[in-house]
Coordinates of C-alpha atoms in Angstrom, one line a residue:
Chain A
M1 CA 51.3 -32.8 -106.9
A2 CA 52.6 -32.2 -103.5
A3 CA 53.5 -29.6 -100.9
V4 CA 57.1 -28.8 -100.2
T5 CA 58.3 -28.0 -96.8
L6 CA 61.8 -26.8 -95.7
S7 CA 62.5 -26.7 -92.0
Q8 CA 65.7 -25.1 -90.7
V9 CA 67.6 -26.1 -93.8
R10 CA 71.3 -25.2 -93.7
K11 CA 74.1 -25.7 -96.2
A12 CA 77.8 -25.3 -95.5
F13 CA 80.7 -25.8 -98.0
G14 CA 83.6 -26.6 -95.7
S15 CA 83.5 -24.1 -92.9
T16 CA 81.5 -21.5 -94.9
E17 CA 77.8 -21.6 -94.3
V18 CA 75.9 -20.3 -97.3
V19 CA 72.3 -21.1 -96.3
H20 CA 71.5 -20.3 -92.7
G21 CA 68.5 -22.1 -91.4
V22 CA 65.7 -21.5 -94.0
D23 CA 62.0 -22.3 -93.3
I24 CA 59.7 -22.2 -96.3
S25 CA 56.4 -24.0 -96.8
I26 CA 55.0 -24.2 -100.3
D27 CA 51.5 -25.4 -100.7
D28 CA 50.3 -28.0 -103.1
S29 CA 50.0 -26.6 -106.7
E30 CA 51.5 -23.2 -105.6
F31 CA 53.9 -21.3 -107.8
C32 CA 56.7 -20.2 -105.5
V33 CA 59.5 -17.9 -106.6
L34 CA 62.8 -17.7 -104.8
V35 CA 64.3 -14.4 -105.6
G36 CA 67.4 -12.5 -104.4
P37 CA 70.7 -11.1 -105.6
S38 CA 73.5 -13.3 -107.0
G39 CA 75.1 -15.5 -104.3
C40 CA 72.1 -15.3 -101.9
G41 CA 71.8 -19.1 -101.8
K42 CA 68.6 -19.4 -103.8
S43 CA 70.1 -21.8 -106.4
T44 CA 71.7 -23.8 -103.7
L45 CA 68.4 -24.1 -102.0
L46 CA 66.7 -25.3 -105.2
R47 CA 69.5 -27.8 -105.8
M48 CA 69.0 -29.1 -102.3
I49 CA 65.3 -29.6 -103.0
A50 CA 66.3 -31.4 -106.2
G51 CA 68.8 -33.6 -104.3
L52 CA 71.8 -32.4 -106.4
E53 CA 73.3 -30.8 -103.2
E54 CA 73.4 -32.5 -99.8
I55 CA 71.7 -30.8 -96.9
S56 CA 74.1 -30.0 -94.0
S57 CA 71.2 -29.9 -91.5
G58 CA 67.5 -29.4 -91.4
R59 CA 64.7 -31.2 -93.2
I60 CA 63.1 -31.1 -96.6
E61 CA 59.7 -32.8 -97.2
I62 CA 58.1 -33.3 -100.5
G63 CA 54.5 -34.5 -100.3
G64 CA 54.8 -35.2 -96.6
R65 CA 57.9 -37.5 -97.2
V66 CA 61.2 -36.5 -95.8
V67 CA 63.6 -36.6 -98.7
N68 CA 66.9 -35.6 -97.1
D69 CA 68.5 -38.9 -98.0
V70 CA 66.5 -39.7 -101.1
A71 CA 68.3 -39.8 -104.5
P72 CA 67.1 -37.1 -107.0
K73 CA 65.4 -39.7 -109.2
E74 CA 63.4 -41.0 -106.3
R75 CA 62.1 -37.6 -105.4
D76 CA 59.5 -37.4 -108.2
I77 CA 60.6 -34.0 -109.3
A78 CA 61.7 -32.5 -112.6
M79 CA 64.1 -29.6 -113.1
V80 CA 64.6 -27.0 -115.9
F81 CA 68.1 -25.8 -115.9
Q82 CA 69.4 -22.3 -116.8
N83 CA 71.4 -23.7 -119.8
Y84 CA 68.6 -26.1 -120.6
A85 CA 71.0 -29.2 -120.2
L86 CA 69.5 -30.8 -123.3
Y87 CA 71.3 -34.0 -124.4
P88 CA 73.0 -32.7 -127.6
H89 CA 73.2 -36.2 -129.2
M90 CA 69.5 -36.9 -128.9
T91 CA 66.6 -35.6 -130.9
V92 CA 63.9 -33.5 -129.2
S93 CA 61.6 -36.5 -128.8
D94 CA 64.4 -38.6 -127.4
N95 CA 65.3 -35.8 -125.0
M96 CA 61.8 -35.5 -123.8
G97 CA 61.2 -39.3 -123.6
F98 CA 64.6 -40.1 -121.9
S99 CA 63.3 -40.3 -118.4
L100 CA 60.4 -42.5 -119.4
K101 CA 62.8 -44.7 -121.4
L102 CA 65.0 -45.1 -118.3
A103 CA 62.0 -46.0 -116.3
G104 CA 61.3 -48.8 -118.7
R105 CA 57.9 -47.5 -119.9
P106 CA 56.5 -49.2 -123.1
L107 CA 57.5 -47.4 -126.3
Q108 CA 53.8 -46.7 -127.2
E109 CA 53.3 -44.9 -123.9
I110 CA 56.5 -42.9 -124.3
R111 CA 55.5 -41.8 -127.7
S112 CA 52.0 -40.7 -126.7
R113 CA 53.2 -38.8 -123.7
V114 CA 56.0 -37.0 -125.6
D115 CA 53.4 -36.2 -128.3
E116 CA 51.0 -34.8 -125.7
A117 CA 53.7 -32.6 -124.2
A118 CA 54.9 -31.5 -127.6
Q119 CA 51.3 -30.6 -128.4
I120 CA 51.0 -28.4 -125.3
L121 CA 54.3 -26.6 -126.0
G122 CA 53.9 -26.3 -129.8
L123 CA 56.9 -28.5 -130.5
R124 CA 55.3 -31.2 -132.7
E125 CA 57.1 -30.2 -135.9
Y126 CA 60.5 -30.1 -134.1
L127 CA 60.4 -33.6 -132.6
E128 CA 63.0 -35.1 -135.0
R129 CA 65.4 -32.2 -134.7
Y130 CA 68.5 -31.9 -132.6
P131 CA 68.9 -29.3 -129.9
R132 CA 71.6 -27.5 -131.9
Q133 CA 69.1 -26.9 -134.7
L134 CA 66.7 -25.0 -132.4
S135 CA 66.5 -21.4 -131.2
G136 CA 66.9 -20.5 -127.6
G137 CA 63.2 -20.3 -126.9
Q138 CA 62.5 -23.6 -128.6
R139 CA 65.3 -25.2 -126.5
Q140 CA 63.7 -23.7 -123.4
R141 CA 60.4 -25.3 -124.4
V142 CA 62.1 -28.7 -125.0
A143 CA 63.6 -28.4 -121.5
M144 CA 60.1 -27.8 -120.1
G145 CA 58.7 -30.6 -122.2
R146 CA 61.3 -33.0 -120.7
A147 CA 60.0 -31.9 -117.3
I148 CA 56.2 -32.2 -118.0
V149 CA 56.3 -35.7 -119.8
R150 CA 57.2 -37.2 -116.4
K151 CA 54.2 -35.7 -114.7
P152 CA 56.2 -35.1 -111.5
Q153 CA 55.0 -33.9 -108.2
V154 CA 57.1 -30.8 -108.3
F155 CA 58.7 -28.7 -111.0
L156 CA 62.0 -26.9 -110.2
F157 CA 63.1 -24.0 -112.4
D158 CA 66.7 -22.7 -112.0
E159 CA 66.7 -19.2 -113.7
P160 CA 65.3 -20.8 -116.9
L161 CA 64.8 -17.5 -118.8
S162 CA 68.1 -15.8 -118.1
N163 CA 69.7 -16.9 -121.4
L164 CA 66.9 -15.5 -123.5
D165 CA 66.6 -12.1 -125.0
A166 CA 64.2 -9.6 -123.4
K167 CA 61.3 -10.1 -125.7
L168 CA 61.4 -13.8 -125.6
R169 CA 61.8 -13.7 -121.8
V170 CA 58.5 -11.9 -121.5
Q171 CA 56.8 -14.3 -123.8
M172 CA 58.2 -17.4 -122.1
R173 CA 57.2 -16.0 -118.7
T174 CA 53.6 -15.9 -119.8
E175 CA 53.9 -19.4 -121.3
I176 CA 55.3 -20.8 -118.0
K177 CA 52.5 -19.2 -116.1
E178 CA 49.9 -20.5 -118.4
L179 CA 51.4 -24.0 -118.2
H180 CA 51.2 -23.8 -114.5
Q181 CA 47.6 -22.7 -114.5
R182 CA 46.9 -25.6 -116.8
L183 CA 48.8 -28.4 -115.0
R184 CA 48.6 -27.0 -111.4
T185 CA 51.9 -28.7 -110.5
T186 CA 53.7 -27.3 -107.5
S187 CA 56.5 -25.2 -108.8
V188 CA 59.6 -23.7 -107.3
Y189 CA 61.2 -21.1 -109.5
V190 CA 64.6 -19.4 -108.9
T191 CA 65.3 -16.0 -110.4
H192 CA 67.3 -12.9 -109.7
D193 CA 64.8 -10.8 -111.7
Q194 CA 62.2 -9.3 -109.4
I195 CA 59.9 -8.6 -112.3
E196 CA 59.8 -12.3 -113.1
A197 CA 59.1 -13.0 -109.5
M198 CA 56.3 -10.4 -109.3
T199 CA 54.6 -11.4 -112.5
M200 CA 54.7 -15.2 -112.0
A201 CA 54.5 -16.0 -108.3
D202 CA 51.7 -17.0 -106.0
K203 CA 54.3 -16.7 -103.3
I204 CA 57.6 -14.9 -103.3
V205 CA 60.5 -15.8 -101.0
V206 CA 63.0 -13.0 -100.9
M207 CA 66.5 -14.2 -99.9
N208 CA 69.6 -12.4 -99.0
M209 CA 73.0 -13.7 -97.8
G210 CA 71.6 -17.2 -97.2
K211 CA 68.6 -16.0 -95.2
V212 CA 64.9 -15.5 -95.9
E213 CA 64.1 -11.8 -95.7
Q214 CA 60.4 -12.1 -96.3
I215 CA 57.8 -14.5 -97.6
G216 CA 54.5 -13.3 -99.1
S217 CA 52.4 -12.7 -102.2
P218 CA 53.8 -10.3 -104.7
L219 CA 51.6 -7.4 -103.7
E220 CA 52.1 -8.0 -100.0
L221 CA 55.8 -7.6 -100.5
Y222 CA 55.3 -4.5 -102.6
D223 CA 52.9 -2.9 -100.2
N224 CA 54.3 -4.1 -96.9
P225 CA 58.0 -4.8 -97.2
A226 CA 59.3 -6.1 -93.9
N227 CA 62.7 -4.3 -94.2
Q228 CA 64.8 -2.0 -96.3
F229 CA 66.3 -4.9 -98.3
V230 CA 62.9 -6.2 -99.5
A231 CA 61.7 -2.6 -100.0
G232 CA 64.7 -1.9 -102.2
F233 CA 64.6 -5.3 -104.0
I234 CA 60.9 -5.5 -104.9
G235 CA 59.7 -2.8 -107.3
S236 CA 61.2 -1.3 -110.4
P237 CA 62.7 1.3 -110.5
A238 CA 63.9 0.6 -106.9
M239 CA 62.6 2.5 -103.9
N240 CA 64.5 5.7 -103.1
F241 CA 66.1 5.9 -99.6
L242 CA 66.9 9.2 -97.9
P243 CA 68.7 9.2 -94.6
G244 CA 67.3 11.7 -92.0
R245 CA 66.5 12.4 -88.4
I246 CA 63.1 12.7 -86.7
N247 CA 62.3 16.3 -85.6
G248 CA 58.8 16.8 -84.3
A249 CA 56.2 15.9 -86.9
G250 CA 58.8 15.9 -89.7
I251 CA 62.1 14.3 -90.7
D252 CA 65.1 16.4 -91.5
I253 CA 66.8 15.0 -94.6
G254 CA 69.4 17.7 -94.9
E255 CA 69.8 21.1 -96.6
G256 CA 66.9 22.2 -94.4
I257 CA 64.4 20.0 -96.2
R258 CA 61.7 18.2 -94.1
V259 CA 59.6 15.3 -95.0
P260 CA 56.5 14.6 -92.9
V261 CA 56.5 11.5 -90.7
P262 CA 54.1 8.9 -92.1
A263 CA 50.7 8.9 -90.4
G264 CA 50.4 6.5 -87.5
A265 CA 54.2 6.1 -87.0
T266 CA 55.5 6.3 -83.4
V267 CA 59.1 7.1 -83.6
A268 CA 61.2 8.8 -80.9
A269 CA 62.3 12.4 -81.6
G270 CA 65.9 12.7 -82.6
R271 CA 66.1 9.2 -83.9
E272 CA 68.1 8.5 -87.1
V273 CA 65.9 6.9 -89.8
V274 CA 65.9 6.1 -93.5
V275 CA 62.9 7.4 -95.4
G276 CA 61.8 5.1 -98.3
V277 CA 59.6 6.4 -101.1
R278 CA 58.8 4.5 -104.3
P279 CA 59.5 6.4 -107.6
E280 CA 55.9 5.9 -108.6
H281 CA 54.7 7.6 -105.3
L282 CA 56.4 10.8 -106.2
A283 CA 54.4 13.5 -107.9
V284 CA 55.7 16.7 -109.6
G285 CA 53.8 19.7 -108.6
A286 CA 53.8 23.5 -107.8
D287 CA 55.0 22.9 -104.2
G288 CA 56.7 20.1 -102.3
L289 CA 60.3 19.0 -101.8
P290 CA 62.8 21.0 -103.9
A291 CA 64.9 18.8 -106.2
T292 CA 67.1 19.4 -109.2
V293 CA 66.7 17.4 -112.5
V294 CA 69.8 15.4 -113.6
V295 CA 68.4 13.2 -116.4
V296 CA 65.0 12.6 -117.9
E297 CA 64.1 9.3 -119.6
P298 CA 60.8 9.2 -121.4
T299 CA 59.7 5.6 -122.0
G300 CA 56.5 6.6 -123.8
A301 CA 54.0 5.3 -121.2
D302 CA 55.7 7.2 -118.4
T303 CA 58.7 9.4 -117.7
Q304 CA 61.5 8.6 -115.4
I305 CA 63.1 11.7 -113.8
F306 CA 66.5 11.2 -112.1
C307 CA 67.1 14.1 -109.8
K308 CA 69.0 15.2 -106.7
L309 CA 67.1 15.8 -103.5
A310 CA 69.0 17.0 -100.4
G311 CA 72.2 15.6 -102.0
T312 CA 70.8 12.1 -102.6
D313 CA 70.1 10.7 -106.1
I314 CA 66.5 9.8 -106.4
T315 CA 64.2 8.6 -109.2
A316 CA 60.6 9.6 -109.8
V317 CA 58.3 8.0 -112.3
V318 CA 55.4 10.1 -113.5
R319 CA 52.6 9.5 -116.0
E320 CA 52.5 13.0 -117.4
R321 CA 55.0 14.1 -120.0
H322 CA 57.4 16.8 -118.9
E323 CA 60.1 18.5 -120.9
F324 CA 62.6 19.2 -118.1
H325 CA 66.2 20.1 -118.9
P326 CA 69.1 19.1 -116.7
G327 CA 69.6 21.5 -113.9
V328 CA 66.0 22.7 -113.7
P329 CA 64.6 22.9 -110.2
I330 CA 61.3 21.0 -109.6
R331 CA 59.0 20.2 -106.7
L332 CA 58.2 16.7 -105.6
T333 CA 55.5 15.4 -103.3
A334 CA 55.8 12.0 -101.7
Q335 CA 52.3 10.4 -101.5
L336 CA 53.4 7.4 -99.5
T337 CA 56.6 6.9 -97.4
Y338 CA 58.1 4.2 -95.4
L339 CA 60.5 4.4 -92.5
F340 CA 63.4 2.0 -91.8
D341 CA 66.0 1.7 -89.1
P342 CA 69.3 2.6 -90.6
A343 CA 71.3 0.0 -88.6
S344 CA 69.1 -3.1 -88.9
G345 CA 67.1 -2.1 -91.9
A346 CA 63.9 -3.1 -90.0
R347 CA 60.7 -1.4 -91.0
L348 CA 59.6 1.3 -88.5
A349 CA 56.5 2.5 -90.3
Chain B
M1 CA 105.9 -7.3 -159.5
H2 CA 104.1 -4.6 -157.5
R3 CA 100.7 -5.7 -158.8
L4 CA 101.5 -9.3 -158.0
L5 CA 102.3 -8.4 -154.3
N6 CA 98.9 -6.6 -154.1
N7 CA 97.0 -9.6 -155.3
R8 CA 95.5 -11.5 -152.4
N9 CA 95.8 -14.9 -154.1
A10 CA 99.3 -14.4 -155.3
L11 CA 100.4 -13.1 -151.9
G12 CA 98.7 -16.1 -150.2
M13 CA 100.6 -18.5 -152.5
L14 CA 103.8 -16.7 -151.7
F15 CA 103.3 -17.0 -148.0
M16 CA 102.6 -20.7 -148.3
L17 CA 105.8 -21.4 -150.2
P18 CA 108.1 -22.0 -147.1
A19 CA 105.7 -24.5 -145.6
A20 CA 105.2 -26.1 -149.0
A21 CA 108.9 -26.4 -149.5
L22 CA 109.3 -28.1 -146.1
L23 CA 106.5 -30.5 -146.9
V24 CA 108.0 -31.4 -150.2
V25 CA 111.5 -31.9 -148.9
F26 CA 110.7 -33.8 -145.8
L27 CA 107.4 -35.5 -146.6
T28 CA 106.7 -35.9 -150.3
Y29 CA 110.3 -36.6 -151.4
P30 CA 110.9 -39.5 -148.8
L31 CA 107.5 -40.9 -149.4
G32 CA 107.9 -40.7 -153.2
L33 CA 111.4 -42.2 -153.0
G34 CA 110.0 -45.1 -150.8
V35 CA 107.2 -45.8 -153.4
W36 CA 109.8 -45.7 -156.2
L37 CA 112.2 -47.9 -154.4
G38 CA 109.5 -50.4 -153.8
F39 CA 109.2 -50.9 -157.6
T40 CA 113.0 -51.4 -158.0
D41 CA 115.6 -54.0 -157.0
A42 CA 117.8 -51.4 -155.4
K43 CA 120.5 -52.7 -153.0
I44 CA 122.8 -50.7 -150.8
G45 CA 125.4 -49.3 -153.1
R46 CA 123.6 -50.0 -156.3
T47 CA 120.8 -48.0 -157.9
G48 CA 118.0 -50.4 -158.7
E49 CA 116.2 -51.1 -162.0
W50 CA 112.5 -51.0 -162.4
V51 CA 111.1 -54.4 -161.6
G52 CA 107.4 -53.6 -161.4
L53 CA 105.5 -55.5 -158.8
E54 CA 108.1 -58.2 -158.5
N55 CA 109.0 -57.2 -154.8
Y56 CA 105.3 -57.4 -153.9
E57 CA 104.9 -60.7 -155.6
F58 CA 107.8 -62.1 -153.7
L59 CA 106.6 -60.7 -150.3
W60 CA 103.1 -62.1 -150.8
G61 CA 104.7 -65.6 -150.9
D62 CA 107.2 -64.8 -148.2
S63 CA 106.3 -66.6 -144.9
V64 CA 108.3 -64.1 -142.7
T65 CA 106.5 -61.2 -144.2
R66 CA 103.1 -62.9 -143.7
L67 CA 104.1 -63.6 -140.1
A68 CA 105.1 -60.0 -139.6
L69 CA 101.7 -58.9 -141.0
F70 CA 100.0 -61.2 -138.5
N71 CA 102.2 -59.9 -135.7
T72 CA 101.5 -56.3 -136.6
L73 CA 97.7 -56.9 -136.7
L74 CA 97.7 -58.7 -133.4
Y75 CA 100.0 -56.1 -131.8
T76 CA 97.8 -53.3 -133.1
V77 CA 94.5 -54.7 -132.2
A78 CA 95.4 -56.1 -128.8
A79 CA 97.4 -53.1 -127.7
S80 CA 94.8 -50.6 -129.0
V81 CA 91.9 -52.4 -127.3
L82 CA 93.8 -52.5 -124.0
K83 CA 94.9 -48.9 -124.3
F84 CA 91.4 -47.8 -125.0
F85 CA 89.8 -49.5 -122.0
L86 CA 92.6 -48.7 -119.6
G87 CA 92.9 -45.1 -120.9
L88 CA 89.1 -44.6 -120.6
W89 CA 89.1 -46.0 -117.1
L90 CA 92.0 -43.8 -116.0
A91 CA 90.4 -40.7 -117.6
I92 CA 87.2 -41.3 -115.7
I93 CA 89.0 -41.8 -112.4
L94 CA 91.1 -38.6 -113.0
N95 CA 87.9 -36.7 -113.9
Q96 CA 86.6 -37.2 -110.4
N97 CA 87.3 -34.8 -107.6
L98 CA 90.2 -36.6 -106.1
P99 CA 92.7 -35.2 -103.6
F100 CA 96.0 -34.4 -105.3
K101 CA 94.2 -34.4 -108.6
S102 CA 96.8 -32.3 -110.5
F103 CA 99.6 -34.4 -109.2
F104 CA 98.0 -37.6 -110.5
R105 CA 97.2 -36.0 -113.8
A106 CA 100.9 -35.0 -114.2
A107 CA 102.2 -38.4 -113.0
I108 CA 100.1 -40.3 -115.5
L109 CA 102.0 -38.6 -118.3
L110 CA 105.4 -40.0 -117.1
P111 CA 105.4 -43.1 -119.3
Y112 CA 104.8 -40.9 -122.3
I113 CA 107.6 -38.4 -121.7
V114 CA 110.3 -40.9 -121.0
P115 CA 112.3 -41.6 -124.2
T116 CA 111.0 -44.8 -125.8
A117 CA 114.5 -46.3 -126.0
L118 CA 114.9 -45.8 -122.2
S119 CA 111.6 -47.3 -121.2
A120 CA 112.2 -50.2 -123.7
I121 CA 115.5 -50.9 -121.9
A122 CA 113.7 -50.9 -118.6
F123 CA 111.2 -53.4 -120.0
W124 CA 114.0 -55.5 -121.4
W125 CA 115.2 -55.9 -117.8
I126 CA 111.7 -56.5 -116.5
F127 CA 111.3 -59.3 -119.0
D128 CA 114.8 -60.6 -118.6
A129 CA 115.0 -64.4 -118.4
Q130 CA 117.3 -64.3 -115.3
F131 CA 116.8 -60.9 -113.6
S132 CA 113.1 -60.3 -114.3
I133 CA 111.5 -58.6 -111.3
I134 CA 108.2 -60.1 -112.2
S135 CA 109.5 -63.6 -112.0
W136 CA 111.4 -62.7 -108.8
V137 CA 108.2 -61.4 -107.1
L138 CA 106.1 -64.3 -108.3
T139 CA 108.6 -66.8 -107.0
R140 CA 108.9 -65.0 -103.7
L141 CA 105.1 -65.1 -103.4
G142 CA 105.3 -68.8 -104.1
L143 CA 103.0 -68.5 -107.2
I144 CA 105.6 -69.9 -109.6
D145 CA 108.6 -72.1 -109.1
R146 CA 110.5 -71.4 -112.4
Y147 CA 111.4 -68.0 -113.9
I148 CA 109.2 -67.1 -116.8
D149 CA 110.9 -67.0 -120.2
F150 CA 109.2 -63.8 -121.3
L151 CA 111.2 -63.1 -124.4
G152 CA 112.3 -66.6 -125.4
D153 CA 108.9 -68.1 -126.1
P154 CA 107.1 -66.7 -129.2
W155 CA 103.7 -66.1 -127.5
N156 CA 105.2 -64.9 -124.2
A157 CA 107.3 -62.5 -126.3
R158 CA 104.3 -61.2 -128.2
W159 CA 102.3 -60.5 -125.1
S160 CA 105.3 -58.9 -123.4
V161 CA 105.9 -56.4 -126.1
I162 CA 102.2 -55.7 -126.2
A163 CA 102.3 -55.0 -122.5
A164 CA 105.2 -52.6 -123.0
N165 CA 103.4 -50.8 -125.8
V166 CA 100.2 -50.5 -123.7
W167 CA 102.2 -49.1 -120.7
R168 CA 103.7 -46.5 -123.0
G169 CA 100.6 -45.6 -124.9
V170 CA 98.0 -45.4 -122.2
P171 CA 98.9 -41.9 -121.0
F172 CA 98.2 -40.4 -124.4
V173 CA 94.8 -42.0 -124.6
A174 CA 93.9 -41.2 -120.9
I175 CA 94.9 -37.6 -121.1
T176 CA 93.2 -37.0 -124.4
L177 CA 90.0 -38.7 -123.2
L178 CA 90.2 -36.7 -119.9
A179 CA 90.3 -33.5 -122.0
G180 CA 87.2 -34.8 -123.8
L181 CA 85.4 -35.6 -120.5
Q182 CA 86.0 -32.1 -119.2
T183 CA 84.1 -30.7 -122.2
I184 CA 80.9 -32.5 -121.1
S185 CA 78.8 -30.1 -119.1
P186 CA 78.2 -31.3 -115.5
T187 CA 74.6 -30.2 -115.7
L188 CA 74.0 -32.9 -118.3
Y189 CA 74.8 -35.4 -115.6
E190 CA 72.6 -33.6 -113.1
A191 CA 69.8 -33.6 -115.7
A192 CA 70.3 -37.3 -116.3
A193 CA 70.4 -38.0 -112.5
I194 CA 67.0 -36.3 -112.2
D195 CA 65.7 -38.1 -115.2
G196 CA 66.5 -41.3 -113.3
A197 CA 69.7 -42.5 -114.8
S198 CA 72.0 -44.8 -112.7
P199 CA 75.7 -44.1 -112.8
W200 CA 76.1 -46.8 -115.5
Q201 CA 73.2 -45.4 -117.5
R202 CA 74.8 -41.9 -117.3
F203 CA 78.0 -43.3 -118.7
W204 CA 76.2 -45.2 -121.4
H205 CA 73.7 -42.5 -122.5
V206 CA 75.6 -39.3 -121.8
T207 CA 79.4 -39.8 -121.5
L208 CA 80.0 -42.3 -124.2
P209 CA 78.0 -40.7 -127.0
L210 CA 79.5 -37.3 -126.3
L211 CA 83.0 -38.7 -126.0
T212 CA 82.7 -40.7 -129.3
P213 CA 84.3 -38.0 -131.6
I214 CA 87.3 -37.7 -129.3
I215 CA 87.5 -41.5 -129.0
A216 CA 87.5 -41.7 -132.8
V217 CA 90.4 -39.2 -133.1
V218 CA 92.5 -40.6 -130.3
M219 CA 92.0 -44.2 -131.3
T220 CA 92.9 -43.4 -134.9
F221 CA 96.2 -41.9 -133.8
S222 CA 96.8 -44.7 -131.3
V223 CA 96.2 -47.3 -134.1
L224 CA 98.5 -45.4 -136.4
F225 CA 101.3 -45.1 -133.8
T226 CA 100.9 -48.8 -132.8
F227 CA 100.8 -50.1 -136.3
T228 CA 104.0 -48.3 -137.3
D229 CA 105.8 -49.0 -134.0
F230 CA 109.5 -49.7 -134.3
Q231 CA 111.5 -48.5 -131.3
L232 CA 110.1 -50.7 -128.6
I233 CA 110.4 -53.9 -130.6
Y234 CA 113.8 -53.0 -131.9
V235 CA 115.2 -52.5 -128.5
I236 CA 113.5 -55.3 -126.6
T237 CA 113.4 -58.2 -129.0
R238 CA 114.8 -57.1 -132.4
G239 CA 111.9 -59.1 -133.9
G240 CA 112.8 -62.4 -132.2
P241 CA 112.4 -65.1 -131.1
L242 CA 111.9 -66.8 -134.4
N243 CA 110.5 -63.6 -135.9
A244 CA 107.6 -63.9 -133.5
T245 CA 107.6 -60.2 -132.7
H246 CA 108.7 -58.8 -136.0
L247 CA 106.4 -56.1 -137.1
M248 CA 106.2 -54.6 -140.6
A249 CA 108.3 -51.7 -139.6
T250 CA 111.0 -53.7 -138.0
L251 CA 111.1 -56.2 -140.8
S252 CA 111.2 -53.4 -143.4
F253 CA 114.2 -51.9 -141.6
Q254 CA 115.9 -55.3 -141.2
R255 CA 115.5 -56.2 -144.9
A256 CA 116.5 -52.8 -146.2
I257 CA 119.4 -51.6 -144.0
P258 CA 121.2 -54.6 -142.3
G259 CA 120.0 -56.8 -145.2
G260 CA 120.8 -54.3 -147.9
A261 CA 117.7 -55.0 -149.9
L262 CA 116.4 -51.4 -150.2
G263 CA 113.7 -52.3 -152.7
E264 CA 112.3 -55.1 -150.7
G265 CA 112.4 -53.1 -147.5
A266 CA 110.7 -50.2 -149.2
A267 CA 108.0 -52.5 -150.5
I268 CA 107.2 -53.8 -147.0
A269 CA 106.9 -50.3 -145.7
I270 CA 104.7 -49.2 -148.6
A271 CA 102.5 -52.3 -148.0
M272 CA 101.6 -50.8 -144.6
V273 CA 99.9 -47.8 -146.3
P274 CA 96.6 -49.4 -147.2
F275 CA 96.1 -50.5 -143.6
L276 CA 96.8 -47.1 -142.3
L277 CA 94.5 -45.5 -144.9
A278 CA 91.8 -47.9 -143.9
A279 CA 92.2 -46.9 -140.2
I280 CA 91.9 -43.2 -141.1
L281 CA 88.9 -43.7 -143.4
F282 CA 87.1 -45.8 -140.7
S283 CA 87.3 -43.0 -138.2
Y284 CA 86.6 -40.3 -140.8
F285 CA 83.3 -42.0 -141.9
G286 CA 82.5 -42.9 -138.3
L287 CA 82.6 -39.2 -137.5
Q288 CA 80.7 -38.2 -140.6
R289 CA 77.7 -40.3 -139.4
R290 CA 77.5 -38.2 -136.2
A291 CA 75.9 -35.3 -137.9
W292 CA 74.2 -33.9 -134.8
Q293 CA 77.5 -32.2 -134.1
Q294 CA 77.3 -30.3 -137.3
G295 CA 73.6 -29.5 -136.9
G296 CA 72.5 -32.0 -139.6
T297 CA 70.6 -35.2 -139.3
D298 CA 72.3 -38.6 -139.0
R299 CA 72.8 -40.3 -142.3

């Protein structure tokens, strides 16, 4: 087990820089999730940690050792790929034992370590099968088995659940987390799914356009987003954003509707701002902001109400059951609001 | 009639008729005729009489036929082995990210698209006793002091035609194996690199096993084409010197057409069939063993 430190890591393909000076430090036995939209550079970053991609500049350390010029096999890491990358011509046990076989370990040891990993992952009855004969979830487990038999210092996961169906994804999510709690191996996990990030991570790194937007624990990011991007990316359904202008103790958001300025905020009057409010922080009541219902989606546990407020589409999630019809006027109260700068996206309050 | 046209099976049969007719006329009939002629003493201008296995008995004891069989086996084995290794090597090079990749991939096909007769004439010149460019270069470099008699000496001639065949056949092997290499997912190599495999181990444990089905197919075809080769030999050496480069195909033609012994020629040609069948069965059963591709277990 080891800490992983990235200092001012950059990556350029030709003249296009895709990772712009990233600093991340991941503690020993921490589960760190890199999350961001497609093309934000998170997979490139992971591949640089793995040694599959060269680093244009900066420094990557694993367990205190600079690994910039160290070959992947010397880095003492294991990686789980999005498409599993199982060797189709090898049985499950050969797939899992391949790295040990290459390392020249005695057959007895290979067998016992494969067996141990198969035991943990519930794969013992599939050891003699070929990857083709397994389901997606089983293949995923074999890919993890291949990683854990080596007892590496760091596990790297590259969107490992994105090829699974929704139900299996939730199940595997729990299994990976449980595995981490059991082995305590430092893990770096890449995903574009913020729910995966929220549920699995000790530490989340939100990335966008090759830059780190914010680093923190899941709830820190949820409660205190550093900017509009993080606020909009973390949380589901996504935060609502309403453009407006400060006017005394309120914010004009159009159509004569005013939202109160969040307590403690010091923002100059007349300034343009973006008001952010999470769907779950909106309540339906007798008074409040006037909105018009567009679509109502009951999910059983709660109800999502899509409506128009001052010309902007917003979403509210409420626990109570309502039978609203499209076009019905309702009143919404925002219990918690955030303020962002419209130009830079920086958090104002 | 109307009911017949509405019947799936009858209609299927009807649609297959044109193809079946073509196969019968251009494949079954010539093959059947060849088999029949092999059992007769037909000469040009005279329909033969049934003589049973007489032709085969004669050929079994015929030293030229035996030599032709030896030549054919040597030609096939040596050329196929060389074509395989050269082709695999080229395919692996072309599978890398080289500059001007598409240009090289197209250029490599050139020997294959030149008409055989034309490239055979070029080789005839390259191997010429007086005008050979190879001899000329080697003498200029001071490596030899006498021109090599490529086509006059039996063993020189054998290796010369093998070289010509390899030159001509390598593109087919290389391009087909390249297509096979491109079906192998790059993440498998990345996984193997992380698992600790050296480049050679990646080739041995990932590339080769995954390429085997394509190797089996391409080498079966290569062996079939080489075993039945006619044009190169016919243009470069006509089977000489002293029958040293006569293959079964060229000998069959020589006995049957210029020699007029249709029955005997046909018998030589038919004698090639068991070897060809053996080559096909070898790769067929070789592929059957690799059941992981079909989702079964290896037998």
